[in-house]
Short mmCIF file of C-alpha atoms in Angstrom, two decimals:
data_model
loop_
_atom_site.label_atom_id
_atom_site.label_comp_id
_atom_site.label_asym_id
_atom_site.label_seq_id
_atom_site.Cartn_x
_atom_site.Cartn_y
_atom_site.Cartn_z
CA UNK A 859 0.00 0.00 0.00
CA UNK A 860 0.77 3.54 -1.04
CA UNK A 861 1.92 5.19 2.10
CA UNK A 862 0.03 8.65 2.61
CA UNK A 863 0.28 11.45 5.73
CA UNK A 864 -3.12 12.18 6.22
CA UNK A 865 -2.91 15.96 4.77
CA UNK A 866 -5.43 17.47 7.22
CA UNK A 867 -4.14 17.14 10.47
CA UNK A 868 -2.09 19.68 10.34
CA UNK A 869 -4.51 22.75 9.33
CA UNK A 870 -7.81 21.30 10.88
CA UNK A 871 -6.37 19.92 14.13
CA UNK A 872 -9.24 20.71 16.65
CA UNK A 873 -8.01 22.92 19.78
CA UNK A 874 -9.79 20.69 23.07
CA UNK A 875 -10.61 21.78 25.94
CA UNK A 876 -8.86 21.02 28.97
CA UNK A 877 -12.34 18.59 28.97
CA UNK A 878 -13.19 18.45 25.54
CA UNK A 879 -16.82 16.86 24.33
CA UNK A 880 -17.77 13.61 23.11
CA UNK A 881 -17.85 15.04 19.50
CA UNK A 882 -14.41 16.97 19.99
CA UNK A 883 -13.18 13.86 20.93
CA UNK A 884 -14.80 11.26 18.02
CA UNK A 885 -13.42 13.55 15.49
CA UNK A 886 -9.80 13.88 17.11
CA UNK A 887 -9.77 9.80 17.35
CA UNK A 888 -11.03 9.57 13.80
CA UNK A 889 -8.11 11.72 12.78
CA UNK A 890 -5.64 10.11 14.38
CA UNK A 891 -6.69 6.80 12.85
CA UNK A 892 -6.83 8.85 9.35
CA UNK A 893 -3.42 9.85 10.23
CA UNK A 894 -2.11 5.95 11.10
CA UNK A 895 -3.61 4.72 8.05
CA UNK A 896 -6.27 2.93 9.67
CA UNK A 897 -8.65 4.02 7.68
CA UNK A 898 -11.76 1.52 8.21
CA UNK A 899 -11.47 2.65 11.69
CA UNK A 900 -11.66 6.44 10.91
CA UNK A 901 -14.83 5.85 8.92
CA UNK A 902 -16.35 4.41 11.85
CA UNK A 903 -15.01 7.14 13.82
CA UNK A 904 -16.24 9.99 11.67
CA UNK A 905 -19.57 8.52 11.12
CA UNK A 906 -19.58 8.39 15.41
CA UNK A 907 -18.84 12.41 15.08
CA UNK A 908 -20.79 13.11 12.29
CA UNK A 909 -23.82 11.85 14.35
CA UNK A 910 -23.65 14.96 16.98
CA UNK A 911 -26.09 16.99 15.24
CA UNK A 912 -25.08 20.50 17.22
CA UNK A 913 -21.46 20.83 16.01
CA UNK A 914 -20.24 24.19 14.21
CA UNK A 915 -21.30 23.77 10.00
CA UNK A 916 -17.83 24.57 9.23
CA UNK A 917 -16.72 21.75 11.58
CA UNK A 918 -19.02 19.52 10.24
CA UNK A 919 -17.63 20.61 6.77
CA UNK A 920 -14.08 20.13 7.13
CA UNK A 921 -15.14 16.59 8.94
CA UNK A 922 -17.30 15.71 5.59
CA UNK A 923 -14.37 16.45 3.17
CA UNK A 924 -11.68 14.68 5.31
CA UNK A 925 -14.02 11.49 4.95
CA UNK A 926 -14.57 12.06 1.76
CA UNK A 927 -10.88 11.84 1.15
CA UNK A 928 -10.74 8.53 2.77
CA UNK A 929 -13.08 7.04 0.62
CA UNK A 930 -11.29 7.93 -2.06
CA UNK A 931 -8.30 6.08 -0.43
CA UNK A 932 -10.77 2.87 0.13
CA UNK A 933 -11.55 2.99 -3.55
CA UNK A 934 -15.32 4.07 -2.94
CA UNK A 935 -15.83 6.75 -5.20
CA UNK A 936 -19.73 6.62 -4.61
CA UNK A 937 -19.59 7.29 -1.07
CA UNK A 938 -16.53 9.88 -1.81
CA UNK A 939 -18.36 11.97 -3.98
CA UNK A 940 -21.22 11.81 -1.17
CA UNK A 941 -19.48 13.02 1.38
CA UNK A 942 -17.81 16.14 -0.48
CA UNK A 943 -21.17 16.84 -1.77
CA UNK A 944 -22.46 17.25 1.33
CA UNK A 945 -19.13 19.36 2.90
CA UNK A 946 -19.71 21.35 -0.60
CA UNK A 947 -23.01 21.91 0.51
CA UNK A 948 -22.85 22.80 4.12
CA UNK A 949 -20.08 25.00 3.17
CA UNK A 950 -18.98 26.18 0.08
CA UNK A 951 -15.89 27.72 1.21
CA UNK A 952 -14.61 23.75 2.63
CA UNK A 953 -11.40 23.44 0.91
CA UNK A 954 -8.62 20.98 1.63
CA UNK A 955 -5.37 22.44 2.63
CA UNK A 956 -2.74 24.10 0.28
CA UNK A 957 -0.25 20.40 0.81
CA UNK A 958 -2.90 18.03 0.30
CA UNK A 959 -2.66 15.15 -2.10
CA UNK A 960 -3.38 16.40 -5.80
CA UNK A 961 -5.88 13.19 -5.73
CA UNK A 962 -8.18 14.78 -3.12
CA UNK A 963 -7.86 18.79 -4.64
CA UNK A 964 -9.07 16.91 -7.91
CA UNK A 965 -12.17 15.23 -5.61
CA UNK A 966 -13.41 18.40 -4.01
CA UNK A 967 -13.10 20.46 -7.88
CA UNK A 968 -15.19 17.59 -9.83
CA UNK A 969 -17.50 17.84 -7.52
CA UNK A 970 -17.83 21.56 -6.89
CA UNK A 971 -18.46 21.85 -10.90
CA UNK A 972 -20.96 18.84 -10.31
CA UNK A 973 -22.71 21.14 -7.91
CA UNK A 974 -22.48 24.54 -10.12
CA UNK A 975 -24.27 22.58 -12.77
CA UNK A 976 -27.03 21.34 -11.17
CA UNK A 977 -30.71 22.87 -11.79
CA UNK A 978 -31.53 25.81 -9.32
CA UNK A 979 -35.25 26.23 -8.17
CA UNK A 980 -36.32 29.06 -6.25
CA UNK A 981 -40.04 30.22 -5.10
CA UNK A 982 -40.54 34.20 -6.10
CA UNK A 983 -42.20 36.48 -4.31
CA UNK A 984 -45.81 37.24 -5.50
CA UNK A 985 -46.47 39.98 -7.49
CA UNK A 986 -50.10 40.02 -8.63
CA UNK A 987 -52.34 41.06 -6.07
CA UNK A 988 -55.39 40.02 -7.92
CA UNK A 989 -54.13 36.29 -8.42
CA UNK A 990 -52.91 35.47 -4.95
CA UNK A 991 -52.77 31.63 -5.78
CA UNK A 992 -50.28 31.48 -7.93
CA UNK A 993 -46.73 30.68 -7.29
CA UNK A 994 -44.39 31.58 -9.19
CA UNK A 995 -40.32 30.07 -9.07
CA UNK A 996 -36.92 30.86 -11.17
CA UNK A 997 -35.20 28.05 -12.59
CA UNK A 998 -31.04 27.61 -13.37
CA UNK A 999 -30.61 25.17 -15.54
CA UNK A 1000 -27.33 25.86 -17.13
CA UNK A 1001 -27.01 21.94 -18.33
CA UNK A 1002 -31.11 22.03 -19.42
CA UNK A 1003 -31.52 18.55 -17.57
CA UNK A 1004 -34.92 19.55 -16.60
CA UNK A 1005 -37.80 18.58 -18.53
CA UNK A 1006 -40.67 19.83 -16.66
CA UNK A 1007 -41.08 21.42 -13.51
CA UNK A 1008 -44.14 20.49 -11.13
CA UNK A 1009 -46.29 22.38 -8.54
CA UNK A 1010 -46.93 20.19 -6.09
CA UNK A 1011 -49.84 20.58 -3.34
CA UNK A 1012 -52.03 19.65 -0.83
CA UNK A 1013 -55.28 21.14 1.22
CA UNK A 1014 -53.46 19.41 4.45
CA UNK A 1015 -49.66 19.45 5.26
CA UNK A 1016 -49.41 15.23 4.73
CA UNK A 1017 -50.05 15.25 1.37
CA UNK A 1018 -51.50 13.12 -0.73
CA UNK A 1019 -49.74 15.92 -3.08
CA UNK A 1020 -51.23 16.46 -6.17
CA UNK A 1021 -49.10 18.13 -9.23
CA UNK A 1022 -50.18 20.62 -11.83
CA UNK A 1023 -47.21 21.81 -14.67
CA UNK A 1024 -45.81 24.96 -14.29
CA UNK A 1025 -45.29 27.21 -17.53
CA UNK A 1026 -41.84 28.31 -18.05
CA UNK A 1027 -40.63 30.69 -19.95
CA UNK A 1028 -36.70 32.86 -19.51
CA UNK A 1029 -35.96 31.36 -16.34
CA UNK A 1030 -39.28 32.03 -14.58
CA UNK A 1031 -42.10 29.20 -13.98
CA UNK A 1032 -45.61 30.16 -13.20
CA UNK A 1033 -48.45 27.58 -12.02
CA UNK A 1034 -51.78 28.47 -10.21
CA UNK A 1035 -52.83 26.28 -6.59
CA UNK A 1036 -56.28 25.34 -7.50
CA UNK A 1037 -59.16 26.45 -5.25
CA UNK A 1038 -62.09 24.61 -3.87
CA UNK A 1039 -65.08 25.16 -5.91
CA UNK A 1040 -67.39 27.75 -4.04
CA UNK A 1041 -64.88 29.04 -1.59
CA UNK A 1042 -62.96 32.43 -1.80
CA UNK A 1043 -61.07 31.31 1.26
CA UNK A 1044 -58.79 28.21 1.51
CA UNK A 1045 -54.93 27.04 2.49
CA UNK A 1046 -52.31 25.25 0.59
CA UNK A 1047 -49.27 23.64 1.40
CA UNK A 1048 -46.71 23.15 -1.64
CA UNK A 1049 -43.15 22.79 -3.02
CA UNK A 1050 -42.05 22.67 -6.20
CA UNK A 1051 -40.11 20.08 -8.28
CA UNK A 1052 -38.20 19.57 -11.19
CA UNK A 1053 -37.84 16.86 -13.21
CA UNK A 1054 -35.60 15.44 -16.14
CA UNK A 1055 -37.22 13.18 -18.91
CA UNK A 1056 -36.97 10.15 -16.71
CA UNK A 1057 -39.01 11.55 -13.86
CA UNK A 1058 -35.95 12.01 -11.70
CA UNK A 1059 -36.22 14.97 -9.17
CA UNK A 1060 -33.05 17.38 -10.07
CA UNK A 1061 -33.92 19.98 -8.09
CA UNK A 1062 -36.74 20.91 -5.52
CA UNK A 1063 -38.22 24.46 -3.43
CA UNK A 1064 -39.10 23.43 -0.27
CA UNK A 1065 -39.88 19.86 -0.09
CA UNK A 1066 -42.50 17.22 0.95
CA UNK A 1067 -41.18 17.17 4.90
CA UNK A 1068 -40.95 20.66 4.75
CA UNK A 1069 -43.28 22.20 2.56
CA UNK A 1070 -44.46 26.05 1.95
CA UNK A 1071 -47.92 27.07 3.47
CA UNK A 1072 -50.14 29.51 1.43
CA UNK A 1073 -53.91 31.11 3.18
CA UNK A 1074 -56.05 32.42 1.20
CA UNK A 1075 -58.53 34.83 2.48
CA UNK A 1076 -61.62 35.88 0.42
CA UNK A 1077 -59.27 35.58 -3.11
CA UNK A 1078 -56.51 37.44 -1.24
CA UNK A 1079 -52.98 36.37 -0.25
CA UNK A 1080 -52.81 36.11 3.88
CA UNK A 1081 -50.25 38.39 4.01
CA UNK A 1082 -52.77 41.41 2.45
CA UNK A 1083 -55.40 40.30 5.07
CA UNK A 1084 -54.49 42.93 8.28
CA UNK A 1085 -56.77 40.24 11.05
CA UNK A 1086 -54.34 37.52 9.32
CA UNK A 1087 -51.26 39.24 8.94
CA UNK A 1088 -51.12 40.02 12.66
CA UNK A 1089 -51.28 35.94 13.41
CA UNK A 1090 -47.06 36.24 12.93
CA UNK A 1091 -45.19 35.11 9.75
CA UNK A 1092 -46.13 32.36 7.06
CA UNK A 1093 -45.38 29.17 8.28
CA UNK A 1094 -42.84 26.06 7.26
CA UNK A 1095 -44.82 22.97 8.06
CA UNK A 1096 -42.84 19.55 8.71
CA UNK A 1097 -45.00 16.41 7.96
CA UNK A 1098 -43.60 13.12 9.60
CA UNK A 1099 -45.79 11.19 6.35
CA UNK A 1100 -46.12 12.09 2.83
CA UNK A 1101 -48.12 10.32 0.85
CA UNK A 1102 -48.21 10.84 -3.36
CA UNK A 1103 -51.48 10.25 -5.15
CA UNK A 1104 -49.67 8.25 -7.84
CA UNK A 1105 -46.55 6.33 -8.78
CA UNK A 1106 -46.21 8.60 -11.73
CA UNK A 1107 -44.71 11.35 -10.79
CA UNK A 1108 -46.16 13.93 -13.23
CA UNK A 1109 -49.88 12.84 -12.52
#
C-alpha cells in the first residue's frame, strides 16, 4: 500500500478543551486513525462524530471532506463523492489544505463543478395582487436537464400531493394552486419540483417534509389580510408522512 500522511491534520487539528466533548473527541480519534492509516477505523469514527447533530457547520464541513478523502483512499468513489457533496453543501468555502494530495484537490473540484451545474429552483415572491394563488419560481438550468417542472400541493400538510405543470418561460415558472369550488377562502401547502425526462427529481423548493404554506382569504394572499397578517409570519410545516397520489410522478 501507497503510504500517505493524512494531509489534514495539520490545518484542521481541533483545539480541546482542557475537557473536551464527546464530538471533539470522536473527530480527534477519527483523525488520528486517518493519520495511522487505519482508515476503516476512521470511517467508523467519523460517522460516530458526524452523528452529533449541534457541532459548528464549518466543523461539520471540514469533517465531511476529510471522509470524503478517505473514501477515495478505500476505492469508494460513490460514497466519496457523497461526502464532499455534502461538505460542498454545508459549506462552500470547505477546501482541503494548500499540501494536500493532488488526488483529493481533484475530488473536491469535480465535484464543486458537479454542484455549479445542477438545476436551481427558487419560489418568487408574488407579485399580482389580484391572483394570490399562484406561485411563481426561477429556474437555473445551465445543463437544461430539466424537462418539466411540477407544482406540487395539498389542502393538508401530509399530502397526498397532487401536481399541476408549471409554464416556463426565460428562467421564470408560473403555475396556479387550484381552489375549492365555491370558496374564496382556503390554504395550501406546496413545493415545487423539477424533473428530467426520466421523472428524476433534479432539483426541488421546499420539499415534501418541509413544505411552503399559502392562506387564502376571500381571493386574497394572507399576508394582504391585516386580522391575518397580525397571526405572525407564514409558516414552514414539517410532515412526519407524505403520501403521493400516484406512482407517476407527473400525474
Amino acid at each position: 500500500m501507497l503510504l500517505l500522511t493524512f494531509p489534514v491534520l495539520a490545518t484542521a487539528s481541533l483545539v480541546l478543551a482542557q475537557a473536551p466533548s464527546e464530538a471533539q473527541a470522536d473527530l480527534a480519534r477519527a483523525r488520528e486513525f486517518a493519520g495511522a492509516l487505519r482508515y476503516e477505523e476512521a470511517v467508523v469514527e467519523y460517522q460516530r462524530y458526524l452523528g452529533h447533530p449541534d457541532r459548528p457547520s464549518a466543523e461539520r464541513a471540514q469533517a465531511l471532506l476529510e471522509l470524503g478523502f478517505i473514501h477515495l483512499l478505500l476505492e469508494d468513489p460513490v460514497n466519496a463523492e457523497q461526502r464532499t457533496t455534502e461538505a460542498l453543501e454545508l459549506d462552500a468555502w470547505v477546501r482541503p489544505p494548500s499540501d494536500a494530495p493532488q488526488k483529493q484537490k481533484d475530488l473536491v473540484e469535480r465535484v464543486r463543478a458537479m454542484l455549479a451545474a445542477r438545476p436551481k429552483l427558487e419560489v418568487l415572491p408574488r407579485e399580482d395582487a389580484g391572483r394570490p394563488q399562484v406561485v411563481r419560481a426561477s429556474l437555473k438550468d445551465p445543463q437544461e436537464k430539466a424537462s418539466e417542472v411540477l407544482l406540487r400541493h395539498a389542502p393538508v400538510p401530509g399530502g397526498p400531493y397532487r401536481a399541476t405543470p408549471m409554464v416556463c418561460q426565460d428562467g421564470t415558472c408560473e403555475g396556479e394552486l387550484p381552489a375549492p369550488r365555491r370558496t374564496a377562502s382556503f390554504t395550501a401547502w406546496y413545493f415545487v419540483e423539477a424533473l428530467d425526462t426520466q421523472g428524476n427529481t433534479v432539483a426541488r423548493a421546499a420539499n415534501p417534509l418541509a413544505p411552503l404554506q399559502l392562506s387564502v382569504i376571500e381571493q386574497k394572499p394572507w399576508y394582504d389580510s391585516p386580522w391575518v397578517y397580525a397571526g405572525g409570519a407564514a409558516l414552514v410545516v414539517g410532515a412526519a408522512t407524505v403520501f403521493f397520489i400516484a406512482s407517476d410522478p407527473r400525474k
